[in-house]
């Protein structure tokens, strides 16, 4: 019998919502900032930034991920959206995210309470005191940025984010 783990449930939800919020957006659309709001990130930066945070979950899940495009999408204030820049295609970012889902989930599912209560790996130990706190923080981070993309999606004239 599987135990109830709200963080795993939310991890699965974010998997679905990440794909849903990006559905139907062209690569060109994901590079656009909101007109009149140059301080707002564009969709591609947010998607890459979400992917970069997903690598943090990969690390606590016991994987040794290659942080693709880290210099472009680094977390913890170490990157910023750029205009007229040759970012990777949005489909590459989505494919990388989707390729990580199953191995990360399998690793997270196997975490013991001792591991969940242990200190997170660097540099994530600056955000949280334990792996469980870090996972909770990343879960909130993912929801926050998926919501931002949802707003940008509507501003681009697309249908709202679907939960289905």
XYZ file of C-alpha atoms in Angstrom:
164
model
C 0.000 0.000 0.000
C 1.351 3.412 -0.968
C 1.648 5.985 1.806
C 0.178 9.465 1.561
C 2.862 11.973 0.611
C 1.532 15.466 -0.155
C 4.853 16.566 -1.637
C 4.825 13.705 -4.146
C 1.225 14.517 -5.027
C 2.224 18.129 -5.622
C 5.285 17.020 -7.621
C 2.973 15.051 -9.926
C 0.614 18.026 -10.203
C 3.489 20.323 -11.180
C 4.529 17.845 -13.858
C 1.098 18.089 -15.445
C 0.752 21.858 -14.974
C 4.208 22.647 -16.377
C 3.271 20.888 -19.596
C -0.246 22.343 -19.656
C 0.836 25.942 -19.082
C 3.324 25.735 -21.967
C 0.989 23.894 -24.332
C 0.343 25.739 -27.567
C 2.942 28.459 -27.002
C 5.358 28.873 -29.902
C 9.066 29.309 -29.346
C 8.727 32.906 -30.536
C 5.885 33.634 -28.097
C 7.909 32.320 -25.179
C 10.575 34.979 -25.842
C 8.137 37.912 -25.611
C 7.826 40.143 -22.576
C 4.539 41.779 -21.684
C 4.226 45.009 -23.647
C 4.787 47.925 -21.319
C 6.276 45.677 -18.589
C 9.943 45.140 -19.479
C 10.675 44.167 -15.877
C 8.472 41.052 -16.210
C 10.255 37.861 -17.225
C 9.286 36.124 -20.436
C 7.850 32.607 -20.512
C 11.040 30.970 -21.763
C 13.096 32.361 -18.908
C 10.519 31.186 -16.382
C 10.335 27.706 -17.962
C 14.130 27.393 -17.931
C 14.275 28.690 -14.376
C 11.711 26.059 -13.333
C 13.839 23.412 -15.016
C 16.903 24.653 -13.163
C 15.062 24.307 -9.841
C 13.970 20.806 -10.898
C 17.653 19.856 -10.970
C 17.728 20.679 -7.247
C 15.012 18.090 -6.696
C 17.010 15.681 -8.838
C 19.974 16.111 -6.489
C 17.965 15.350 -3.353
C 16.413 12.391 -5.207
C 19.907 10.907 -5.504
C 20.545 11.799 -9.148
C 23.583 13.594 -10.523
C 21.973 15.849 -13.098
C 23.803 17.914 -15.672
C 22.511 21.435 -15.063
C 21.838 22.334 -18.699
C 21.870 26.037 -19.459
C 22.711 26.871 -15.837
C 24.285 30.209 -16.772
C 20.968 31.218 -18.398
C 18.490 29.992 -15.798
C 20.356 29.698 -12.481
C 18.221 29.921 -9.365
C 18.746 32.028 -6.236
C 19.103 35.311 -8.139
C 22.068 34.153 -10.198
C 20.481 34.807 -13.617
C 18.063 37.174 -15.321
C 15.901 37.107 -18.440
C 17.606 38.404 -21.564
C 16.066 39.878 -24.684
C 17.132 39.003 -28.231
C 19.259 36.157 -26.890
C 19.726 32.705 -28.476
C 18.040 30.682 -25.741
C 17.432 26.975 -26.283
C 14.130 26.207 -28.004
C 11.157 25.892 -25.628
C 10.657 22.315 -26.862
C 14.189 21.453 -25.652
C 13.397 22.854 -22.211
C 10.116 20.921 -22.057
C 11.831 17.700 -23.215
C 14.526 18.067 -20.556
C 11.869 18.633 -17.865
C 9.859 15.612 -19.007
C 12.944 13.391 -19.188
C 13.721 14.153 -15.544
C 10.230 13.515 -14.202
C 10.269 9.739 -13.772
C 13.811 9.367 -12.351
C 13.265 12.254 -9.931
C 9.921 10.873 -8.805
C 11.378 7.419 -8.220
C 14.189 8.921 -6.137
C 11.890 11.189 -4.118
C 9.562 8.265 -3.439
C 12.445 6.315 -1.885
C 13.585 9.048 0.511
C 13.598 7.883 4.117
C 12.613 10.115 7.032
C 16.273 10.205 8.028
C 17.171 11.561 4.573
C 14.235 14.008 4.595
C 15.447 15.374 7.939
C 19.091 15.587 6.826
C 20.896 18.711 5.653
C 20.314 19.502 1.955
C 23.300 19.541 -0.419
C 25.077 22.800 -1.251
C 24.052 25.388 -2.353
C 20.528 24.516 -1.177
C 21.583 24.491 2.471
C 21.380 28.299 2.323
C 17.611 28.088 1.642
C 16.615 25.288 4.008
C 17.739 23.407 7.084
C 16.612 19.994 5.813
C 15.910 18.112 2.602
C 12.204 18.134 3.510
C 12.184 21.908 3.930
C 14.044 22.312 0.644
C 11.562 20.051 -1.175
C 8.700 22.087 0.300
C 10.365 25.332 -0.784
C 10.910 24.051 -4.341
C 7.312 22.852 -4.481
C 6.122 26.357 -3.654
C 8.638 27.848 -6.098
C 7.324 25.644 -8.912
C 3.704 26.593 -8.205
C 4.584 30.293 -8.055
C 6.352 30.356 -11.423
C 3.816 28.098 -13.150
C 1.233 30.673 -12.029
C 3.322 33.478 -13.508
C 3.469 31.638 -16.834
C -0.297 31.175 -16.606
C -0.752 34.951 -16.420
C 1.651 35.530 -19.314
C -0.160 32.841 -21.303
C -3.443 34.748 -21.004
C -1.690 38.013 -21.903
C -0.476 36.304 -25.083
C -4.108 35.574 -25.987
C -4.025 31.856 -25.149
C -6.590 29.827 -23.244
C -6.078 29.799 -19.461
C -4.001 27.077 -17.842
C -5.843 23.765 -17.824
C -5.725 21.511 -14.777
C -6.773 18.501 -16.863
